Backbone as JSON Lines, residues from 0, in Angstrom:
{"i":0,"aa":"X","n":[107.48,109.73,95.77],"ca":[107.78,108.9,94.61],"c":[106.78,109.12,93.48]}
{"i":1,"aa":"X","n":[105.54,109.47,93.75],"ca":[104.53,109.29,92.69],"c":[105.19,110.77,91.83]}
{"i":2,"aa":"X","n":[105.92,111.78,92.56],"ca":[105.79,113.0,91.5],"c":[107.3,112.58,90.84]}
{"i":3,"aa":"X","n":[107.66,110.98,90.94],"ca":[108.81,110.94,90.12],"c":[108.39,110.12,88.87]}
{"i":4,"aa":"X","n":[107.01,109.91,88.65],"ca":[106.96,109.08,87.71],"c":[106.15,110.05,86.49]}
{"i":5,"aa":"X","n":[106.07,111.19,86.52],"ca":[106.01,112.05,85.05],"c":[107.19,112.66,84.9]}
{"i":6,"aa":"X","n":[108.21,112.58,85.55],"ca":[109.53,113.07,85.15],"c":[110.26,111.97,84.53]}
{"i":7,"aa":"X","n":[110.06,110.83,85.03],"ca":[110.65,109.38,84.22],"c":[109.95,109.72,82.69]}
{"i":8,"aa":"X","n":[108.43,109.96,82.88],"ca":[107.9,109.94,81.86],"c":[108.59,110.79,80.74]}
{"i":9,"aa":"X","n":[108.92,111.87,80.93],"ca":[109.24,113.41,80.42],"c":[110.31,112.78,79.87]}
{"i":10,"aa":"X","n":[111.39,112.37,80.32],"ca":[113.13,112.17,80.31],"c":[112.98,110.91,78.91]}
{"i":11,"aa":"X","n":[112.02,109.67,79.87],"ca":[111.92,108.69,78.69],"c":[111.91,109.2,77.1]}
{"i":12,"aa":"X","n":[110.34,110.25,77.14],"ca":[109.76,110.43,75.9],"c":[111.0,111.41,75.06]}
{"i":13,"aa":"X","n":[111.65,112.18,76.05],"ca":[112.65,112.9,75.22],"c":[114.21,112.39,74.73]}
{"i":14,"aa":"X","n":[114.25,111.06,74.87],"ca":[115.38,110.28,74.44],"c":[115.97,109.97,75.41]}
{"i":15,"aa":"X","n":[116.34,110.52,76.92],"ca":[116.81,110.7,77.77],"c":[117.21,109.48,78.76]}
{"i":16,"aa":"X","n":[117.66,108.6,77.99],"ca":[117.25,107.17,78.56],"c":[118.46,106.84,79.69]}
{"i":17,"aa":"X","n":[119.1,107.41,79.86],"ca":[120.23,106.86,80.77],"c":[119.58,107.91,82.63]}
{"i":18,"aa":"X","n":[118.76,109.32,82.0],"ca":[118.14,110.19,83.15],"c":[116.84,109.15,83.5]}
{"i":19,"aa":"X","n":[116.25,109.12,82.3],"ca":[115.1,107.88,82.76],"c":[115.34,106.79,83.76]}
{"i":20,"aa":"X","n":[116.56,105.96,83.45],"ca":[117.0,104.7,84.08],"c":[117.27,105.13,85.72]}
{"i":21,"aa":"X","n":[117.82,106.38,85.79],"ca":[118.5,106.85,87.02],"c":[116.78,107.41,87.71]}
{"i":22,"aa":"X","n":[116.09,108.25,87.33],"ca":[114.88,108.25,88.22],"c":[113.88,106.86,88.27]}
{"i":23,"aa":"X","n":[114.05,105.7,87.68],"ca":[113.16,104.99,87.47],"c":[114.25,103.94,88.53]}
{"i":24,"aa":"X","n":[115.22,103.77,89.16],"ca":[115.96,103.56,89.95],"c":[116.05,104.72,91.41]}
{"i":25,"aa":"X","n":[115.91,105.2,90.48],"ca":[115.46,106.58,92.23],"c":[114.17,105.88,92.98]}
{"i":26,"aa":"X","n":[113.34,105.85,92.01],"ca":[111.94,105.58,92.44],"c":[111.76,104.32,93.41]}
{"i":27,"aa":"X","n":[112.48,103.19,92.49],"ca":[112.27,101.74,93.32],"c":[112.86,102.08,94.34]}
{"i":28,"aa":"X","n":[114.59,102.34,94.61],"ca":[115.12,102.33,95.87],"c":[114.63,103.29,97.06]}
{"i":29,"aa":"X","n":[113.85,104.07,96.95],"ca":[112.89,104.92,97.84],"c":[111.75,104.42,97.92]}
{"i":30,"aa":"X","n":[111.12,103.44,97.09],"ca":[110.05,102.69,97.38],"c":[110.55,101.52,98.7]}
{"i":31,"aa":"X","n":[111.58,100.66,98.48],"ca":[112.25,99.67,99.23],"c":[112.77,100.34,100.63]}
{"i":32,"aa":"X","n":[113.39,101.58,100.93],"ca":[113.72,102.31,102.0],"c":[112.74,102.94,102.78]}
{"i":33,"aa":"X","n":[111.54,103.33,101.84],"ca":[110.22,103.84,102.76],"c":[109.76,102.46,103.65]}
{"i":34,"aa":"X","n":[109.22,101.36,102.44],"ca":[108.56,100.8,103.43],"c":[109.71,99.92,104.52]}
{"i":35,"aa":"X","n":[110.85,99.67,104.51],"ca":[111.34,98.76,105.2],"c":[111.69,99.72,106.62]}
{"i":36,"aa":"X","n":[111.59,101.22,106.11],"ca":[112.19,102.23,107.83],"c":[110.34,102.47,108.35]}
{"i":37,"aa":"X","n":[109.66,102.59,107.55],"ca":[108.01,102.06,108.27],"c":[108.06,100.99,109.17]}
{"i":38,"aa":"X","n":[108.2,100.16,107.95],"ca":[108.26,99.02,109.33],"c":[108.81,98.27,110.09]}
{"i":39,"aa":"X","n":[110.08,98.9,110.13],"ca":[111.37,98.54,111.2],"c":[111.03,100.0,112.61]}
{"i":40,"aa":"X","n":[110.36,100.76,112.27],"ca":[110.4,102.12,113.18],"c":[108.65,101.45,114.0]}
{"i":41,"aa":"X","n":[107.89,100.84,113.12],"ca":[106.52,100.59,113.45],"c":[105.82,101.92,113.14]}
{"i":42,"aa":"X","n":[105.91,102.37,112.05],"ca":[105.44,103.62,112.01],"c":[104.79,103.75,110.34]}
{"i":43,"aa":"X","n":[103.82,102.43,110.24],"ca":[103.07,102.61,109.06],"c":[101.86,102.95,109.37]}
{"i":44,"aa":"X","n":[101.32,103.52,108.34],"ca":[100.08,104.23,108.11],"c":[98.95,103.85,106.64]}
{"i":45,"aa":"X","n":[97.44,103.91,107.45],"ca":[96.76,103.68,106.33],"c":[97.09,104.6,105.37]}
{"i":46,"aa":"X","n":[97.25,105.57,105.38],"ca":[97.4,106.34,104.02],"c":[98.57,105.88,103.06]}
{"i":47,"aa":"X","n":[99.62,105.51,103.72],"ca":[101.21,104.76,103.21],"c":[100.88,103.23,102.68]}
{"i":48,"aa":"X","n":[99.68,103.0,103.46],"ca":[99.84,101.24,102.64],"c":[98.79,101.55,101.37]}
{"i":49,"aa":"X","n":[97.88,102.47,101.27],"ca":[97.21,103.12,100.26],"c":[98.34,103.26,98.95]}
{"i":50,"aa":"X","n":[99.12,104.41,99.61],"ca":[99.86,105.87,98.81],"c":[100.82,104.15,97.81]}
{"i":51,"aa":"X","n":[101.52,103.42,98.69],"ca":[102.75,103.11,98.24],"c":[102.65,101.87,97.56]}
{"i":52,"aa":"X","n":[101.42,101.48,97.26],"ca":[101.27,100.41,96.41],"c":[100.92,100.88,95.21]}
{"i":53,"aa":"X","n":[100.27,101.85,95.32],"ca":[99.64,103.26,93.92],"c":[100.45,103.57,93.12]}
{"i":54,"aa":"X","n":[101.66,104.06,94.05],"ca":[103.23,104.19,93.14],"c":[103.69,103.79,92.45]}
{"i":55,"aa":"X","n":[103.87,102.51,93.19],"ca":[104.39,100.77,92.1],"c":[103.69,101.14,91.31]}
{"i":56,"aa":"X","n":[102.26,100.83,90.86],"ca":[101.18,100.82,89.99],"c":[101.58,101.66,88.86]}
{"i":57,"aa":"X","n":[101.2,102.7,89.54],"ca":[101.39,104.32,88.34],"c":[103.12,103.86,87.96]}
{"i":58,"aa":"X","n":[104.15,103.7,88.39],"ca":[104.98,104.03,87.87],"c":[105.58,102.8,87.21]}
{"i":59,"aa":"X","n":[105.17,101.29,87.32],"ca":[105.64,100.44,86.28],"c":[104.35,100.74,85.03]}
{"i":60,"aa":"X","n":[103.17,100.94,84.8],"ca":[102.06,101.05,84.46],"c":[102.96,101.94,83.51]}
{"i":61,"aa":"X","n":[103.63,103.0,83.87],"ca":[104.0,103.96,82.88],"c":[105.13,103.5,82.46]}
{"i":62,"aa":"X","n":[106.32,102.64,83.1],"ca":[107.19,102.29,82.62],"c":[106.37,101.39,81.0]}
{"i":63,"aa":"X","n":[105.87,100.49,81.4],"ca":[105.52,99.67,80.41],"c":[105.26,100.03,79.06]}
{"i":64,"aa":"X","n":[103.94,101.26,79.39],"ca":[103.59,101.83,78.31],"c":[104.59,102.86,77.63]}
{"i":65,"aa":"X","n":[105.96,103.56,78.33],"ca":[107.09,103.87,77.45],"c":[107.7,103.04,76.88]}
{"i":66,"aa":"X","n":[108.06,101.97,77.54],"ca":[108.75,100.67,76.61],"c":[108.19,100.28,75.7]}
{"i":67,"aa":"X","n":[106.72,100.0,76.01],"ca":[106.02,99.03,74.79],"c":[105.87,100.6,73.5]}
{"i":68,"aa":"X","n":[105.57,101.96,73.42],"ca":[105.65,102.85,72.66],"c":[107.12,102.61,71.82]}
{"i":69,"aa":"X","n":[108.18,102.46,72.71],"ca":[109.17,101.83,72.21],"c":[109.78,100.99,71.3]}
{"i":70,"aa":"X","n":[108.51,99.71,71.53],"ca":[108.86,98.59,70.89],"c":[109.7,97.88,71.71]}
{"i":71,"aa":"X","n":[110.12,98.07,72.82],"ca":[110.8,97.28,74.01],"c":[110.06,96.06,74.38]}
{"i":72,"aa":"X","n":[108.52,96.07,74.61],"ca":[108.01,95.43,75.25],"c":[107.02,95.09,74.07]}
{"i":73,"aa":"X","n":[106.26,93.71,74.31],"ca":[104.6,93.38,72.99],"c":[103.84,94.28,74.13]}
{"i":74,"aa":"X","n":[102.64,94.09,73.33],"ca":[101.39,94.86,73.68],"c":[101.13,94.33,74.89]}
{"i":75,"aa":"X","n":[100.84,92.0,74.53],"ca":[100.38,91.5,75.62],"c":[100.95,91.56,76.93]}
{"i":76,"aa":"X","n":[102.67,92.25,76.97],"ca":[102.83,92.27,78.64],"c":[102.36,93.8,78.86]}
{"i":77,"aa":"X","n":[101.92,94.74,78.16],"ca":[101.46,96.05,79.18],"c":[99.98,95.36,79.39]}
{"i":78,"aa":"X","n":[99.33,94.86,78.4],"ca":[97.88,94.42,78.67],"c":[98.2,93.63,79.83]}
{"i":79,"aa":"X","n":[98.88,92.63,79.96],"ca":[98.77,92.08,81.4],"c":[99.26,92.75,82.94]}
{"i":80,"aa":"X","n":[100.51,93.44,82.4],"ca":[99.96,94.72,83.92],"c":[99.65,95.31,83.9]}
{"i":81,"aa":"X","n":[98.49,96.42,83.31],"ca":[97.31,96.68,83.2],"c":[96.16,96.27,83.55]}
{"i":82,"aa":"X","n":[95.94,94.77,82.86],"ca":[94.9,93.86,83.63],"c":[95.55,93.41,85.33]}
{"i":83,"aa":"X","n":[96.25,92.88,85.36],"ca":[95.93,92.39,86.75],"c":[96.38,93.8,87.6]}
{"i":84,"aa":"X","n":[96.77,94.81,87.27],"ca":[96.25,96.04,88.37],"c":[94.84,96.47,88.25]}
{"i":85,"aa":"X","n":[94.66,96.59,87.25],"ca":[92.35,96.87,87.46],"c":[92.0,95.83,88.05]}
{"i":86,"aa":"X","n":[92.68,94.46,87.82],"ca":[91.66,93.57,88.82],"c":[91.89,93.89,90.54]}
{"i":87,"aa":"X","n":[93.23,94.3,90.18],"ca":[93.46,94.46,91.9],"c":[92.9,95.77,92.43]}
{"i":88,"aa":"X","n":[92.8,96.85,91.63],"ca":[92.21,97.98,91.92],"c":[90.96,98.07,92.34]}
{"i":89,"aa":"X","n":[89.93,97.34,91.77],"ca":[88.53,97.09,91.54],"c":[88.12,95.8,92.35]}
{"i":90,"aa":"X","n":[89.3,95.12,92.59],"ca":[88.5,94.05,93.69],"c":[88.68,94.82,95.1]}
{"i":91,"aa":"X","n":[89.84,95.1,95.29],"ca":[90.14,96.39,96.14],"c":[88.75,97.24,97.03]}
{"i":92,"aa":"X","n":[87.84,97.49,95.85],"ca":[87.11,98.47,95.91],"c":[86.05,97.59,96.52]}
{"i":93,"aa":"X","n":[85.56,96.4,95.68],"ca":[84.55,95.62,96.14],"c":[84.54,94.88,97.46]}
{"i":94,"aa":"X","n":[85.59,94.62,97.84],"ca":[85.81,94.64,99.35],"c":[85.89,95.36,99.94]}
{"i":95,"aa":"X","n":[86.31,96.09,99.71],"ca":[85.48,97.74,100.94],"c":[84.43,98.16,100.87]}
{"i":96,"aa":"X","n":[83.94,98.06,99.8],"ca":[82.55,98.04,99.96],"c":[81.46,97.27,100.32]}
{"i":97,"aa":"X","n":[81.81,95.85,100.36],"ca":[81.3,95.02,100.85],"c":[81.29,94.7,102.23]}
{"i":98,"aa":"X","n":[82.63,94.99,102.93],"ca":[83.35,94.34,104.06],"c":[83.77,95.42,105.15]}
{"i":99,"aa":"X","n":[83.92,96.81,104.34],"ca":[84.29,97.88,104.97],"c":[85.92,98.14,105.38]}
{"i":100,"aa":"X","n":[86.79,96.96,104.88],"ca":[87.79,97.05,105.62],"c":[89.05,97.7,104.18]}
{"i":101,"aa":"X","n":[89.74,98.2,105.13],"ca":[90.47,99.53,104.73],"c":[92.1,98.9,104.27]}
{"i":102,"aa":"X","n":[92.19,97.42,104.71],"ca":[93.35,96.93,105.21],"c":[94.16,96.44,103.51]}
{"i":103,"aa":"X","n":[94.94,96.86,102.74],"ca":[95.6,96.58,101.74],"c":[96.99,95.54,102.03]}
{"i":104,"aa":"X","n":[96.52,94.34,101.71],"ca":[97.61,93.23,102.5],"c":[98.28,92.91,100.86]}
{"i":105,"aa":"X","n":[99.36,93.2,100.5],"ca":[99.56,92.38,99.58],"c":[101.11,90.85,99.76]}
{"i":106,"aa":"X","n":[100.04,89.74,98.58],"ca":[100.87,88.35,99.09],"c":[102.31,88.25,98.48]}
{"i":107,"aa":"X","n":[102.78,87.36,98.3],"ca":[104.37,86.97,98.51],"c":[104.61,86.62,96.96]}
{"i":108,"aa":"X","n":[103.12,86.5,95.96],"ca":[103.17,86.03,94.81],"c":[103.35,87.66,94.12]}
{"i":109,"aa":"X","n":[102.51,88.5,95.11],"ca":[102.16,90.07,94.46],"c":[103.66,90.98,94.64]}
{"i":110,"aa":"X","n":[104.12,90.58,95.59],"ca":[105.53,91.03,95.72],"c":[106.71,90.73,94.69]}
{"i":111,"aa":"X","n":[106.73,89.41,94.53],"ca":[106.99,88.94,93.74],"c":[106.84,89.38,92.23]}
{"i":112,"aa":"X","n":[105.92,89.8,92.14],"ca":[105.44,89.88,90.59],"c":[106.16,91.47,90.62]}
{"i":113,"aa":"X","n":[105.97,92.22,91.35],"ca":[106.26,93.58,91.61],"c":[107.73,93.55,91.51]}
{"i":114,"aa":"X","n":[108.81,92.76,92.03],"ca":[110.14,92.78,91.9],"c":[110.51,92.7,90.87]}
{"i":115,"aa":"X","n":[110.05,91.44,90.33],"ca":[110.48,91.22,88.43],"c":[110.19,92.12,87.55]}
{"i":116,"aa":"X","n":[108.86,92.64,87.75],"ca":[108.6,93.59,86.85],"c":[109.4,95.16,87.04]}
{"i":117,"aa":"X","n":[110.15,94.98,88.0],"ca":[111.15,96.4,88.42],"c":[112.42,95.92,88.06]}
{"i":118,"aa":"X","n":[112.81,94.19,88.14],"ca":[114.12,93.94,87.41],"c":[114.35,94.35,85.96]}
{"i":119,"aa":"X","n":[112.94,93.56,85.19],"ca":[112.23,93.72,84.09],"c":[112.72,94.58,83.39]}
{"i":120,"aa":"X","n":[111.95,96.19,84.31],"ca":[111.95,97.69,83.41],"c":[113.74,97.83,83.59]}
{"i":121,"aa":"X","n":[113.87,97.53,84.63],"ca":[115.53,98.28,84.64],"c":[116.38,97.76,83.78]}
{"i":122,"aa":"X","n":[116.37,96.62,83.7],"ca":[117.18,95.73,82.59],"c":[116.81,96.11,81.22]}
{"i":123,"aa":"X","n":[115.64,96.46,80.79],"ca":[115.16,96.9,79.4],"c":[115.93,98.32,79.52]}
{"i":124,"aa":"X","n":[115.99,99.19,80.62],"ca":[116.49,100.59,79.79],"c":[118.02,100.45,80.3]}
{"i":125,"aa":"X","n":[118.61,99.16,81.56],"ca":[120.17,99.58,80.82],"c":[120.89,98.9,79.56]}
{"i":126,"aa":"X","n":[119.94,97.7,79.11],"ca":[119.77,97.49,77.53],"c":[119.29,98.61,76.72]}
{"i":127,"aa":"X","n":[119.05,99.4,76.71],"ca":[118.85,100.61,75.88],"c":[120.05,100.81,75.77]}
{"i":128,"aa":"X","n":[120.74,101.05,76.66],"ca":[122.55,101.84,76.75],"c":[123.21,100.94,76.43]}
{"i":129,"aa":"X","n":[123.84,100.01,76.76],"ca":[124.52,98.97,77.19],"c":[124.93,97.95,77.06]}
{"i":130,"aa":"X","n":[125.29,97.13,76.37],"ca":[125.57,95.5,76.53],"c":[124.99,94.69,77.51]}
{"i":131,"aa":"X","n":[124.12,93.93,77.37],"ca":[123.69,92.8,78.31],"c":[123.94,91.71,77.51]}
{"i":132,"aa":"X","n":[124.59,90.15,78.58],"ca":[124.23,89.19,78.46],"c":[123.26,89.04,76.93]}
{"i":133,"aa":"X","n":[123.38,87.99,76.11],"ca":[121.8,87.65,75.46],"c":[120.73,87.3,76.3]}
{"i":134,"aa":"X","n":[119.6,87.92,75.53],"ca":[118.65,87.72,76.33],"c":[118.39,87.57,78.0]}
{"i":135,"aa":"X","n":[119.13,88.53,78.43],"ca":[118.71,88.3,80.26],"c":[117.45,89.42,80.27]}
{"i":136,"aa":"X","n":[117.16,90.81,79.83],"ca":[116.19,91.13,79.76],"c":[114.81,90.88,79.42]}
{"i":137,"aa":"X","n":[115.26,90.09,78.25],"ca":[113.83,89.33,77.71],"c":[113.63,88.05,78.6]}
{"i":138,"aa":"X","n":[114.4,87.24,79.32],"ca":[113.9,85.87,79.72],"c":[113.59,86.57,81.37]}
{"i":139,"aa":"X","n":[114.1,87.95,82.15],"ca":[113.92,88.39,82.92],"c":[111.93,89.01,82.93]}
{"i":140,"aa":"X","n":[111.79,89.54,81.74],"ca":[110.51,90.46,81.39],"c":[109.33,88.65,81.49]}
{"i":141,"aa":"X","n":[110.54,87.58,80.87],"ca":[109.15,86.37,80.62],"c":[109.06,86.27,82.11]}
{"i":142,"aa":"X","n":[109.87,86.09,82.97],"ca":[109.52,85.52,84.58],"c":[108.61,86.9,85.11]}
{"i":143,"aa":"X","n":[108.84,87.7,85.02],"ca":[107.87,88.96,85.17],"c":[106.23,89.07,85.19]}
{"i":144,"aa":"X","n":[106.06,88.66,83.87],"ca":[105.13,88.35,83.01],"c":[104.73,87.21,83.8]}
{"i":145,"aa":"X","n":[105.09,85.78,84.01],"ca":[104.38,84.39,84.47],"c":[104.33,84.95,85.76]}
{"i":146,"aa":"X","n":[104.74,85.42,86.99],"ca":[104.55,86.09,88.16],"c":[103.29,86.96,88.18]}
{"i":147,"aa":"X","n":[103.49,87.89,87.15],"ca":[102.33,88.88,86.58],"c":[100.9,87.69,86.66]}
{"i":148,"aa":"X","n":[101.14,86.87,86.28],"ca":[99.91,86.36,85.51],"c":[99.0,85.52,86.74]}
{"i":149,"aa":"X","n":[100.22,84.78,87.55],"ca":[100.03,83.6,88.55],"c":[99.21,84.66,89.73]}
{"i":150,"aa":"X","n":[100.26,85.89,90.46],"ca":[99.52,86.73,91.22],"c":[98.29,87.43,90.94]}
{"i":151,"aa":"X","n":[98.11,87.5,89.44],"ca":[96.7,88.36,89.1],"c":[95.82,87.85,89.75]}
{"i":152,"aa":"X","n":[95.95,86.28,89.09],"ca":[94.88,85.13,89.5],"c":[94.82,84.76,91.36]}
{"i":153,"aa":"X","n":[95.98,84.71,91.37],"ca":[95.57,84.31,93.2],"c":[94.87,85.5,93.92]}
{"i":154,"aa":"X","n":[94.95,87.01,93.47],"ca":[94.54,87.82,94.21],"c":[92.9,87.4,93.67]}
{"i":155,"aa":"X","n":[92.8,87.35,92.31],"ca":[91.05,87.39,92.02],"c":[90.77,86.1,92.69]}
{"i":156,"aa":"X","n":[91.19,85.22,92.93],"ca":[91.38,83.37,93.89],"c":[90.43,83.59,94.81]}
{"i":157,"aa":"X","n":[91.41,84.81,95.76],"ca":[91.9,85.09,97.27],"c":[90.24,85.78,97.43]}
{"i":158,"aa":"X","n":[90.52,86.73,96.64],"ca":[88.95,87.89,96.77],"c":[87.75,87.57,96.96]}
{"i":159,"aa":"X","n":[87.57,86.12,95.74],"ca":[86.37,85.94,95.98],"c":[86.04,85.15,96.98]}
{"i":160,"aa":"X","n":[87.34,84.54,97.09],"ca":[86.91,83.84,98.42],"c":[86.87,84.28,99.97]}
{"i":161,"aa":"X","n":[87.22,84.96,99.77],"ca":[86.83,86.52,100.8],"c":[85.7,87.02,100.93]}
{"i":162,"aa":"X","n":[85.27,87.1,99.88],"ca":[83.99,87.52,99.77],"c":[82.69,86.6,100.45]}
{"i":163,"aa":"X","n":[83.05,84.95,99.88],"ca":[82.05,84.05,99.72],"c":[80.98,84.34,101.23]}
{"i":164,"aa":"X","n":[79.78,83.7,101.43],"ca":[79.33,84.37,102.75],"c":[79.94,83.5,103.81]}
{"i":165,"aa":"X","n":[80.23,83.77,104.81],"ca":[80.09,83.12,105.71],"c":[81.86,83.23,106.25]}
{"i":166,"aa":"X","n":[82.28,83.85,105.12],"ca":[84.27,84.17,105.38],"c":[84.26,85.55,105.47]}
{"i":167,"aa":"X","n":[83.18,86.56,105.46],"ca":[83.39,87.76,105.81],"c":[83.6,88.6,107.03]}
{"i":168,"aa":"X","n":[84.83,89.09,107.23],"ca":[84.54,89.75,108.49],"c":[83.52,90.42,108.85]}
{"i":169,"aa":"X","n":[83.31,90.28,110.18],"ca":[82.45,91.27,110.76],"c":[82.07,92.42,111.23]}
């Protein structure tokens, strides 16, 4: 999936918005089929709970910043998934370095935030093409966005309190 998100990129930047929509829909539904035959087979891996959260990352991260180049999206929602992936990236880091542990758990708020923001992008580019409803993309991108914002915070919540002494694994 990750080598599908400079071809979204490519397709986007060249007008290509209906090829865009179709790999940027390739991407999620192979994101949703990897991990659910992982872990229906029991056959996940540290490198996969690494690799496949990176994906999401890199490839709404880039969705955003084609939309918002666009004018699809304001500045403040790429700044906010932007920000709360460096926070998650970098707290990420500080717990492994602190704690040693390798284990990438993400919560039900982070999932969450991750779905909308994939309803989000898809709804913005088959509004590129298409007729939608009024406003279901934009009031879709606001629930995105408040998910975005609520999970940033519970993961930086969660972290430090992870951190605090005496809650650290051993």
């Amino acid at each position: 999936r990750i080598l599908l998100i400079p071809t979204f990129a490519l397709v986007f930047l060249y007008h290509q918005e209906t090829a865009a929509l179709v790999v940027f829909v390739v991407a999620g539904v192979t994101d949703f089929l990897d991990g659910y035959i992982a872990r229906a087979r029991h056959q996940q891996t540290g490198l996969g709970s690494f690799l496949d959260p990176m994906a999401d990352k890199l490839l709404l991260l880039t969705a955003f910043a084609m939309l918002f180049a666009r004018q699809a999206v304001p500045l403040w929602a790429l700044v906010l998934v932007a920000t709360r992936e460096v926070f998650i990236v970098v707290g990420w880091v500080i717990r492994h370095l602190m704690t040693r542990s390798k284990a990438v758990e993400p919560t039900l708020l982070g999932k969450a935030a991750t779905g909308f923001q994939l309803a989000a992008v898809s709804l913005l580019l088959v509004g590129r093409r298409l007729p939608l409803p009024a406003d279901l993309a934009v009031r879709t991108l606001d629930v995105a966005m408040a998910f975005t914002a609520v999970s940033g915070l519970h993961y930086v919540y969660s972290g430090l309190r992870e951190l605090e002494p005496g809650r650290r694994p051993t």
